[in-house]
PDB file of C-alpha atoms in Angstrom:
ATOM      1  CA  UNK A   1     131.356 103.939  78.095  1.00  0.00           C
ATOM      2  CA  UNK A   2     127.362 103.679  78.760  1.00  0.00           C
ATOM      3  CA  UNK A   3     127.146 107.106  80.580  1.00  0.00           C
ATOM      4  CA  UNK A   4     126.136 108.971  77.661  1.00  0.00           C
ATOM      5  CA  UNK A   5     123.116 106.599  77.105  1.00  0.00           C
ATOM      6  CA  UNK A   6     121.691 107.641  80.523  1.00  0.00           C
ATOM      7  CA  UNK A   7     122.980 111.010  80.345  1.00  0.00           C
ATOM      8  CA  UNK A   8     120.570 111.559  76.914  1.00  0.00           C
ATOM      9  CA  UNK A   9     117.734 109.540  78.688  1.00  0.00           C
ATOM     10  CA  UNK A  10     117.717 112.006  81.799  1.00  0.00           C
ATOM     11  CA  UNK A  11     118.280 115.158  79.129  1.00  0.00           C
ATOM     12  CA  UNK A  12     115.479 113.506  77.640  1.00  0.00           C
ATOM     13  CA  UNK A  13     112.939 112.672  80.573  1.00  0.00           C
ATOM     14  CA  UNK A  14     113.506 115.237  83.208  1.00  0.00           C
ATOM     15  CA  UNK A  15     112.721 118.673  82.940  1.00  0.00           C
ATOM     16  CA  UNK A  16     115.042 121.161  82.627  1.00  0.00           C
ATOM     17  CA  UNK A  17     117.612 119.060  84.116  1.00  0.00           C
ATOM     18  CA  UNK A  18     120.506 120.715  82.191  1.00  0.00           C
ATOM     19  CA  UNK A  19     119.773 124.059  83.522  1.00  0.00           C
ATOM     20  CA  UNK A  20     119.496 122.813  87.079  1.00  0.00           C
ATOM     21  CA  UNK A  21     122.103 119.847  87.603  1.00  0.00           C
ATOM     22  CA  UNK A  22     125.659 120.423  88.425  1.00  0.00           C
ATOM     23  CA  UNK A  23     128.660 118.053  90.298  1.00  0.00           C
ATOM     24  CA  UNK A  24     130.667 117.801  93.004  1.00  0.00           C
ATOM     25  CA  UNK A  25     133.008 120.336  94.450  1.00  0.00           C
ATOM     26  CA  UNK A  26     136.812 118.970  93.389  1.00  0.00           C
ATOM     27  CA  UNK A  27     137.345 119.273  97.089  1.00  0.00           C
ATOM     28  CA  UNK A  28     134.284 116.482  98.195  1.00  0.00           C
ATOM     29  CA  UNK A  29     135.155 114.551  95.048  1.00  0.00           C
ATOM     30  CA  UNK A  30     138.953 114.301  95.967  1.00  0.00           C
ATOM     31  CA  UNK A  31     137.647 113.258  99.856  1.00  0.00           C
ATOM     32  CA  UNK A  32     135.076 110.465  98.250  1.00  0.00           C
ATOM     33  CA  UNK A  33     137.886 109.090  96.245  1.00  0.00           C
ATOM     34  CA  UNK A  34     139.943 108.890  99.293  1.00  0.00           C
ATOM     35  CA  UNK A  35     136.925 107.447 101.363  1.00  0.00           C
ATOM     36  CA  UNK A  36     136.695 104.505  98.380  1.00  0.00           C
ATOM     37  CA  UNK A  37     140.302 104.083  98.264  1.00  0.00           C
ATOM     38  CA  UNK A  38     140.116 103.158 101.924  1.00  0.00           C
ATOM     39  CA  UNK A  39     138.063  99.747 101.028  1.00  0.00           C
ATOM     40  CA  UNK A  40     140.660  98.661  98.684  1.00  0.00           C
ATOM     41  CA  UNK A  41     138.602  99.124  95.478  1.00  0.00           C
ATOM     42  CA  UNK A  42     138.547 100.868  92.335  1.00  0.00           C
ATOM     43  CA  UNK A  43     136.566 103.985  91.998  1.00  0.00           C
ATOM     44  CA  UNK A  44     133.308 102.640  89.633  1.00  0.00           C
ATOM     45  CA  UNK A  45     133.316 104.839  86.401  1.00  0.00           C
ATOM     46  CA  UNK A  46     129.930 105.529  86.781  1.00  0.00           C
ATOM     47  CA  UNK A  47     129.892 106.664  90.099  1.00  0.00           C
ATOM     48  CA  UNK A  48     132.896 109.122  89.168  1.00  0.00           C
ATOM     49  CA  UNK A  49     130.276 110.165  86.063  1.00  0.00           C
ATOM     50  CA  UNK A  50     127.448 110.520  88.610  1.00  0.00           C
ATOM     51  CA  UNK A  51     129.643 112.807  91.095  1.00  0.00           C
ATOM     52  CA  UNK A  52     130.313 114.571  87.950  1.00  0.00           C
ATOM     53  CA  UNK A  53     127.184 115.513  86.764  1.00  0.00           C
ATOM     54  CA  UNK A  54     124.839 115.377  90.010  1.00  0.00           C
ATOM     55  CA  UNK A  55     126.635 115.148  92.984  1.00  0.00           C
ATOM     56  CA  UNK A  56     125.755 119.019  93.642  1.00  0.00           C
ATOM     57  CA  UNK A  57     122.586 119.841  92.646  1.00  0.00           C
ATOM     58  CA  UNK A  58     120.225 117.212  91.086  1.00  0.00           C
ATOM     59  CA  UNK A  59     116.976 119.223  89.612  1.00  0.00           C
ATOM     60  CA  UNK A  60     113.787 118.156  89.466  1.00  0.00           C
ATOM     61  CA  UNK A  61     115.620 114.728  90.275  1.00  0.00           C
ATOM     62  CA  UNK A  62     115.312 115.977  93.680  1.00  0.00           C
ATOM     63  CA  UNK A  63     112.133 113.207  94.946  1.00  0.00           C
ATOM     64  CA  UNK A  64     115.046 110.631  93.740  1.00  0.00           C
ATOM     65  CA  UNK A  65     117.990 111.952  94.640  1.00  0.00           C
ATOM     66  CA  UNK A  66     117.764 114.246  97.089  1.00  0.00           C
ATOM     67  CA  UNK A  67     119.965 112.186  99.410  1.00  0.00           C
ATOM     68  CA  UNK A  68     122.728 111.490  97.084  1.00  0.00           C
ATOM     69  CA  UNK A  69     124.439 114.350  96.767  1.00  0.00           C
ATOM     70  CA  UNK A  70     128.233 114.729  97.814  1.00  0.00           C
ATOM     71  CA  UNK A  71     127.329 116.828 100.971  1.00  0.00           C
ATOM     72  CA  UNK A  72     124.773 114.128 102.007  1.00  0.00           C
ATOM     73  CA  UNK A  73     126.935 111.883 101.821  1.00  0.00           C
ATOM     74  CA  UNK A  74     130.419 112.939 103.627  1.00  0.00           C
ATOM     75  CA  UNK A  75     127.796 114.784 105.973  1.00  0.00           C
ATOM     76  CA  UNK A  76     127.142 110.763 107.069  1.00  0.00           C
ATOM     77  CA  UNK A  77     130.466 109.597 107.212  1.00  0.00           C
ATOM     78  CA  UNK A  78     132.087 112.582 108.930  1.00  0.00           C
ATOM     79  CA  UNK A  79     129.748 112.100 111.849  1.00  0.00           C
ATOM     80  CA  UNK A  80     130.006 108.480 111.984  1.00  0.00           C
ATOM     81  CA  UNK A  81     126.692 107.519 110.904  1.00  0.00           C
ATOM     82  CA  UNK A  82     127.823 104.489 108.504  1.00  0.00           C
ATOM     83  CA  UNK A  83     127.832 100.993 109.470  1.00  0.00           C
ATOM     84  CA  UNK A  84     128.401  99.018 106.608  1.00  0.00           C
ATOM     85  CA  UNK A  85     130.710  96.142 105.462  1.00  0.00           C
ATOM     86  CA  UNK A  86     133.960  96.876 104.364  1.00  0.00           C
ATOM     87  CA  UNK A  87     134.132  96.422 101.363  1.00  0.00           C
ATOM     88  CA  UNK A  88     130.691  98.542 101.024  1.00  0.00           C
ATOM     89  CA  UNK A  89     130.317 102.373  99.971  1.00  0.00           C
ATOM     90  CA  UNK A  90     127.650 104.600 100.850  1.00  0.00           C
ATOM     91  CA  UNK A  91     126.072 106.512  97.981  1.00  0.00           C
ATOM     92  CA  UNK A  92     122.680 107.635  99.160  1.00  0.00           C
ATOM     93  CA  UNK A  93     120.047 108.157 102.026  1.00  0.00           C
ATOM     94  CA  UNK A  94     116.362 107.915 101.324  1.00  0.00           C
ATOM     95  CA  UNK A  95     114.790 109.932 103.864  1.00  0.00           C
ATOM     96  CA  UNK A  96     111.544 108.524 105.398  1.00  0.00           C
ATOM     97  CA  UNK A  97     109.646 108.629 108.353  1.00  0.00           C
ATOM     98  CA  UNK A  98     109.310 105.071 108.925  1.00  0.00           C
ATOM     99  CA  UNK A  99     111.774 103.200 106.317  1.00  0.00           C
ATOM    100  CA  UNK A 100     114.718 105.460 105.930  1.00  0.00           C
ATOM    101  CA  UNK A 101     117.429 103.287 103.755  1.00  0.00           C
ATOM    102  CA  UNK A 102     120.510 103.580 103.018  1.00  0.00           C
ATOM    103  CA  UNK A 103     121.611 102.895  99.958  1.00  0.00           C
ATOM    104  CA  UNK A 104     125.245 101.525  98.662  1.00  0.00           C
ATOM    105  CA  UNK A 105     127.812 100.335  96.749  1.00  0.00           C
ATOM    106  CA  UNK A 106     129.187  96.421  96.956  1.00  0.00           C
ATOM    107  CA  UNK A 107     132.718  97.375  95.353  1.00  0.00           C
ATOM    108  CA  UNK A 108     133.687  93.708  95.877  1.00  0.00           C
ATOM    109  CA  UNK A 109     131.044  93.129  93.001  1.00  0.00           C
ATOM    110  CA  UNK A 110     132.182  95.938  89.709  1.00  0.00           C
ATOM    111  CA  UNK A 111     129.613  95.185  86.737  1.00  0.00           C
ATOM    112  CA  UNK A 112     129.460  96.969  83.224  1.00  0.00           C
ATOM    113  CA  UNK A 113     132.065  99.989  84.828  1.00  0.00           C
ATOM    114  CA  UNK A 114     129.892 100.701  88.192  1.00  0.00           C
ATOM    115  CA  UNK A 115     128.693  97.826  90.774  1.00  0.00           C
ATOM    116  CA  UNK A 116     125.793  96.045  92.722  1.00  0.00           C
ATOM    117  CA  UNK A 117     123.626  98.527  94.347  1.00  0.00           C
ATOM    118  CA  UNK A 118     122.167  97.178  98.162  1.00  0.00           C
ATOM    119  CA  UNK A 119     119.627  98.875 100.488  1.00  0.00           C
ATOM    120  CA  UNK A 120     119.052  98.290 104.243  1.00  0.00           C
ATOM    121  CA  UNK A 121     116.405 100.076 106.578  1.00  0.00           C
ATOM    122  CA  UNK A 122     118.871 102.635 108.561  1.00  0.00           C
ATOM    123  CA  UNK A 123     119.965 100.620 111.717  1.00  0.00           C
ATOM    124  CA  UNK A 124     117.999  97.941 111.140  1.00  0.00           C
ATOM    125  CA  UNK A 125     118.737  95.660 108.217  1.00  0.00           C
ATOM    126  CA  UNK A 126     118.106  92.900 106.118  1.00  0.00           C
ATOM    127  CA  UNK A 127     120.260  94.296 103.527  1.00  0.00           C
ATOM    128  CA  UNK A 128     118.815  93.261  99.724  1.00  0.00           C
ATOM    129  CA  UNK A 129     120.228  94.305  96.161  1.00  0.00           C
ATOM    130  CA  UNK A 130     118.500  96.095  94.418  1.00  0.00           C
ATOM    131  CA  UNK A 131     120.200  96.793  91.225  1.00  0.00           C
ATOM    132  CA  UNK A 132     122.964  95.558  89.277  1.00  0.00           C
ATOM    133  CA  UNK A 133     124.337  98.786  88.903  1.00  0.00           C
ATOM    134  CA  UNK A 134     123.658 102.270  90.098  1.00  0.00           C
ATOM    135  CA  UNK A 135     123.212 103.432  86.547  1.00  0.00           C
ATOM    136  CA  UNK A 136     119.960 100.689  85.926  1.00  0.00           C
ATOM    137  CA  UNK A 137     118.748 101.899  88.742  1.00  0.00           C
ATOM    138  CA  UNK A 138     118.518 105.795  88.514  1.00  0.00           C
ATOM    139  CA  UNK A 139     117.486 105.228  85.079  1.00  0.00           C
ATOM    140  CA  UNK A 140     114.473 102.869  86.037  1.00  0.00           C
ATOM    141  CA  UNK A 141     113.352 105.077  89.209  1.00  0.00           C
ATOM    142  CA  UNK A 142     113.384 108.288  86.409  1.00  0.00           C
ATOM    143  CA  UNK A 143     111.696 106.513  83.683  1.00  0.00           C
ATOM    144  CA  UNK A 144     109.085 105.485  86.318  1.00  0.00           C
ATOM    145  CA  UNK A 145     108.388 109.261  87.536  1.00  0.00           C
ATOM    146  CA  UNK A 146     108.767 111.270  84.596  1.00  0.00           C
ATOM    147  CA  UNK A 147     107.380 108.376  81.966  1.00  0.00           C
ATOM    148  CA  UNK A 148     104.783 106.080  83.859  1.00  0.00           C
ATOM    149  CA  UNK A 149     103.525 108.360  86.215  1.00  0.00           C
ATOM    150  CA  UNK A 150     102.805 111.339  83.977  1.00  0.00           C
ATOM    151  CA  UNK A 151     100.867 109.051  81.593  1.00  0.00           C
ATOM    152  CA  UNK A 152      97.520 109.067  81.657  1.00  0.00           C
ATOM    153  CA  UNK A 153      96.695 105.324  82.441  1.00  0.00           C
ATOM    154  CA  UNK A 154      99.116 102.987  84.498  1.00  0.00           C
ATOM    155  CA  UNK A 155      99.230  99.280  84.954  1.00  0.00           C
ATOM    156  CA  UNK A 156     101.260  97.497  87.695  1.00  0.00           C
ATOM    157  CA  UNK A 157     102.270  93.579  87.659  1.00  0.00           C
ATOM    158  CA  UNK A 158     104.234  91.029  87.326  1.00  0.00           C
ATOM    159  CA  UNK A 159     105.398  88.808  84.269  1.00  0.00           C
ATOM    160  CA  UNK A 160     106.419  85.252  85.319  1.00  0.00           C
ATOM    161  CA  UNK A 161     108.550  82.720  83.575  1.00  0.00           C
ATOM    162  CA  UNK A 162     109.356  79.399  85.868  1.00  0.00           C
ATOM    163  CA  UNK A 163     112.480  78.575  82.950  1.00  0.00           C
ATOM    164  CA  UNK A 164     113.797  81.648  84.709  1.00  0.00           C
ATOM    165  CA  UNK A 165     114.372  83.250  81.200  1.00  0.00           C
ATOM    166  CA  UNK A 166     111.659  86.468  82.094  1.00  0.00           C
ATOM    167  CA  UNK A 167     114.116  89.441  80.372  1.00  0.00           C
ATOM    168  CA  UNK A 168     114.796  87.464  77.358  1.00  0.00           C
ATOM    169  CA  UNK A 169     111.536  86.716  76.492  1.00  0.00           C
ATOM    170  CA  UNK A 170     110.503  90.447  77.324  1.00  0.00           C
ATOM    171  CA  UNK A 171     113.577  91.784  75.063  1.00  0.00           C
ATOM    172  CA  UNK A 172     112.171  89.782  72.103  1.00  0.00           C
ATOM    173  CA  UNK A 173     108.270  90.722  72.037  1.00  0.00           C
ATOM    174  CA  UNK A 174     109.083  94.307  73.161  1.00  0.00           C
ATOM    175  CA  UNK A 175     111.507  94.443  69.990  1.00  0.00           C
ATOM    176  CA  UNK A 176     109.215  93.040  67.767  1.00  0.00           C
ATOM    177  CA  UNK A 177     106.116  95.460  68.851  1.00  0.00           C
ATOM    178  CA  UNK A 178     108.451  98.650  68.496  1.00  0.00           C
ATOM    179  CA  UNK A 179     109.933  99.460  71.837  1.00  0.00           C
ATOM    180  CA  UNK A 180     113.735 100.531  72.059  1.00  0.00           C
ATOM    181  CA  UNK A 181     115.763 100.738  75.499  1.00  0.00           C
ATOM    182  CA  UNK A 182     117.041 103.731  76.450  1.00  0.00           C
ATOM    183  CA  UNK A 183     120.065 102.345  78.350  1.00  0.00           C
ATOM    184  CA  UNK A 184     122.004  98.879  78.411  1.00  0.00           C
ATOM    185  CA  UNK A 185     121.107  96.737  81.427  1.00  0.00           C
ATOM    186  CA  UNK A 186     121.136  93.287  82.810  1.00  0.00           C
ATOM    187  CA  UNK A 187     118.442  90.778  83.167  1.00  0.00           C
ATOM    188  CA  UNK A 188     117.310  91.838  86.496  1.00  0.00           C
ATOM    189  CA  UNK A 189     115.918  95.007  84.752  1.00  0.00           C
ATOM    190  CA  UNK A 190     114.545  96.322  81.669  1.00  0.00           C
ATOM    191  CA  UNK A 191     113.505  99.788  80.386  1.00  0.00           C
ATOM    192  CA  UNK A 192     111.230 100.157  77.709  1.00  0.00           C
ATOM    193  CA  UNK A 193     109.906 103.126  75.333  1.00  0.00           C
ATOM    194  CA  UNK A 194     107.692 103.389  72.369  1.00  0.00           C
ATOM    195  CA  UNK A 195     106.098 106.483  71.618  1.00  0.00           C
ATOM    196  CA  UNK A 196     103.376 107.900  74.618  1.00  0.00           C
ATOM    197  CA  UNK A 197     104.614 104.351  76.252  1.00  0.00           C
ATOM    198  CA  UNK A 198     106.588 103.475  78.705  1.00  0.00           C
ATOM    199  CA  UNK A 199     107.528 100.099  81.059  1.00  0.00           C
ATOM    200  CA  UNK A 200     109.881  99.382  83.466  1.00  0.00           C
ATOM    201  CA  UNK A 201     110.417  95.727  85.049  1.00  0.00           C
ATOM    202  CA  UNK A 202     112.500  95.107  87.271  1.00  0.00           C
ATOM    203  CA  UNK A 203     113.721  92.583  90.075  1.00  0.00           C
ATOM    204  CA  UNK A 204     116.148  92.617  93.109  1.00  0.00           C
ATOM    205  CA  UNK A 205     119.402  90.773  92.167  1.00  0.00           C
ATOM    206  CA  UNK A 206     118.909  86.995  93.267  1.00  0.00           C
ATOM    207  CA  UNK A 207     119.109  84.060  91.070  1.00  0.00           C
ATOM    208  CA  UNK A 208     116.032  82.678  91.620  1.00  0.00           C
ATOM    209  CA  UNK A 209     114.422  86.000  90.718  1.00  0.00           C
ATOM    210  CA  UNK A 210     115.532  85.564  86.764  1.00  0.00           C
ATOM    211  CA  UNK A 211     111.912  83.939  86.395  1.00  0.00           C
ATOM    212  CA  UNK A 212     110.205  87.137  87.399  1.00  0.00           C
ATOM    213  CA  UNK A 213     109.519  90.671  86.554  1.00  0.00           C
ATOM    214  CA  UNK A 214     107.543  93.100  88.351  1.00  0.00           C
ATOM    215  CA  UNK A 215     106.477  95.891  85.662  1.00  0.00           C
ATOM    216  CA  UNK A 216     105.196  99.120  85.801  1.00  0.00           C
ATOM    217  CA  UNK A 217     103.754 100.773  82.494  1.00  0.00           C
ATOM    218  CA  UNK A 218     102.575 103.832  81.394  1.00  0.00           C
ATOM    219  CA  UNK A 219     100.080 104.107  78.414  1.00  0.00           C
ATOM    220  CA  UNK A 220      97.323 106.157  76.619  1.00  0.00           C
ATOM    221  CA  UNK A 221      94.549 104.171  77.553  1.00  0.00           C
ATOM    222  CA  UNK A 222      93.370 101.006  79.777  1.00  0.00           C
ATOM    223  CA  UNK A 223      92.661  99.959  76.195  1.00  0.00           C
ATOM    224  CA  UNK A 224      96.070 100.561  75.169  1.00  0.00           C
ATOM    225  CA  UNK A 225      97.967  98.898  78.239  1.00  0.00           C
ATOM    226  CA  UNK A 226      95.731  95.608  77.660  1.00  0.00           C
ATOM    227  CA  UNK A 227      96.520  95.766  74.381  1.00  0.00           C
ATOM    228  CA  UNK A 228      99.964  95.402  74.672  1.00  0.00           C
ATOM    229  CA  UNK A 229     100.070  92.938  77.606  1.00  0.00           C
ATOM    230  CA  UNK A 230      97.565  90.268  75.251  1.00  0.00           C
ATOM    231  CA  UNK A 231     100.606  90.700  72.982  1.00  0.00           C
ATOM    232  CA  UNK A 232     103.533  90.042  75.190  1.00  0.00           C
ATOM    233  CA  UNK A 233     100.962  86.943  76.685  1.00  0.00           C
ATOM    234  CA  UNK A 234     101.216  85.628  73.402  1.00  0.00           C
ATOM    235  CA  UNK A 235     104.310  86.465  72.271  1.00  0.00           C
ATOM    236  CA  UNK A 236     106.197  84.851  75.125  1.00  0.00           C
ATOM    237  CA  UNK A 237     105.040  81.713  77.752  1.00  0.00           C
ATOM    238  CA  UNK A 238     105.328  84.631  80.454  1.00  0.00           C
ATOM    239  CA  UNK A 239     102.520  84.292  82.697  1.00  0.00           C
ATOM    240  CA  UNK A 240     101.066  87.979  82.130  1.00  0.00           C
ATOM    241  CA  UNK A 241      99.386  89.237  85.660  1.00  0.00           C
ATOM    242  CA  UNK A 242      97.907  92.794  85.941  1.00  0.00           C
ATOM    243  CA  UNK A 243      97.532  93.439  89.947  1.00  0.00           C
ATOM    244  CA  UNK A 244      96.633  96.518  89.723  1.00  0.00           C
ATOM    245  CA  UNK A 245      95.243  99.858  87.570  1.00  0.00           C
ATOM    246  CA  UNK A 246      95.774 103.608  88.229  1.00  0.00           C
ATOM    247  CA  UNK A 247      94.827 106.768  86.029  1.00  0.00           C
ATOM    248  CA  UNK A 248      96.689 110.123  87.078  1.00  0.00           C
ATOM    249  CA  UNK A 249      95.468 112.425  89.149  1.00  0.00           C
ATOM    250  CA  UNK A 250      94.788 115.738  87.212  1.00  0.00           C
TER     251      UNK A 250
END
């Protein structure tokens, strides 16, 4: 089971989450059971975890979340709103004024006791997947909100690797220099810590995107962040590119 490695990471992260989170009703959980059972799927673990756990209220997971509660989602398939494939689930909306997506399951595709996430623009499509698993990404989107973003310098770019071998590469410097991962994932993402550091890199799930990470990090200083990326530069034959610098607002 991997849900206790998120479920410390969130404990961890997001404030006062175990005062404020609570699951599903057992009535919407028995009717989103029924609704997967419909596609001719298993139920993903995780997903019965997240229902579990956050399915009611979600905290100060809320800018994340917020559409991914129980009631959001029977709300959308009792009036008909869905129009997905069938062997698709819907486990989100991200409200927006412009891009509104829906987010959901592939059941047809189980990985590591959940399954490949996709998002689509509401009525409009492409559809792309995002994660590997619903687990990588709520972990990624948290670590990016309540570790990157609440650091006092942040660095945005990409690390390149034309061998398509960019997580590998990563996993080994980032060991080396210190960092631990919070939660297991695949090599479309990776979810780094080290002290008042934090990185997330990440990818949508398509084979030709194993040569590329696009990385977020958190640090103490501009100083700091450089630091670190010389190291990984030399560390690794990544190709190392910093697009762009923020420092949080105060």
């Amino acid at each position: 089971m991997l849900e206790p490695e998120l479920e410390a990471l969130l404990l961890r992260i997001v404030p006062n989450l175990a005062r404020d989170w609570s699951g599903a009703s057992p009535e919407d959980l028995e009717e989103l059971e029924e609704r997967v059972e419909l596609t001719g799927h298993d139920f993903p673990p995780f997903y019965r975890w997240f229902l579990s756990r956050l399915a009611g209220s979600v905290g100060a997971l809320h800018p994340i979340l917020r559409g991914f509660t129980a009631a959001s989602v029977l709300e959308a398939y009792r009036t008909g709103s869905v129009d997905i494939g069938p062997t698709q689930f819907l486990i989100g909306r991200m409200p927006d004024a412009l891009m509104p997506l829906d987010v959901y399951y592939d059941l047809a595709h189980p990985l590591r006791d959940d399954a490949i996430v996709l998002s689509a623009i509401l009525d409009a499509g492409p559809e792309s997947q995002i994660s590997e698993t619903f687990r990588e990404w709520i972990a990624a989107r948290a670590m990016i909100k309540f570790g990157v973003m609440t650091a006092p310098h942040q660095c945005f770019g990409a690390f390149v690797d034309p061998g398509r071998t960019a997580a590998a590469q990563l996993e080994t410097v980032m060991t080396a220099l210190g960092f631990t991962s919070p939660i297991t994932t695949g090599p479309f993402c990776r979810l780094y810590e080290r002290g008042d550091m934090t990185m997330v890199a990440k990818s949508t799930v398509k084979p030709e995107n194993l040569g590329i990470l696009i990385y977020e990090i958190g640090g103490p200083s501009v100083a700091a962040i450089r630091r670190l990326l010389g190291e990984i530069g030399r560390g690794t034959t990544l190709q190392v590119d910093a697009d762009r610098w923020s420092t949080r607002s105060r």
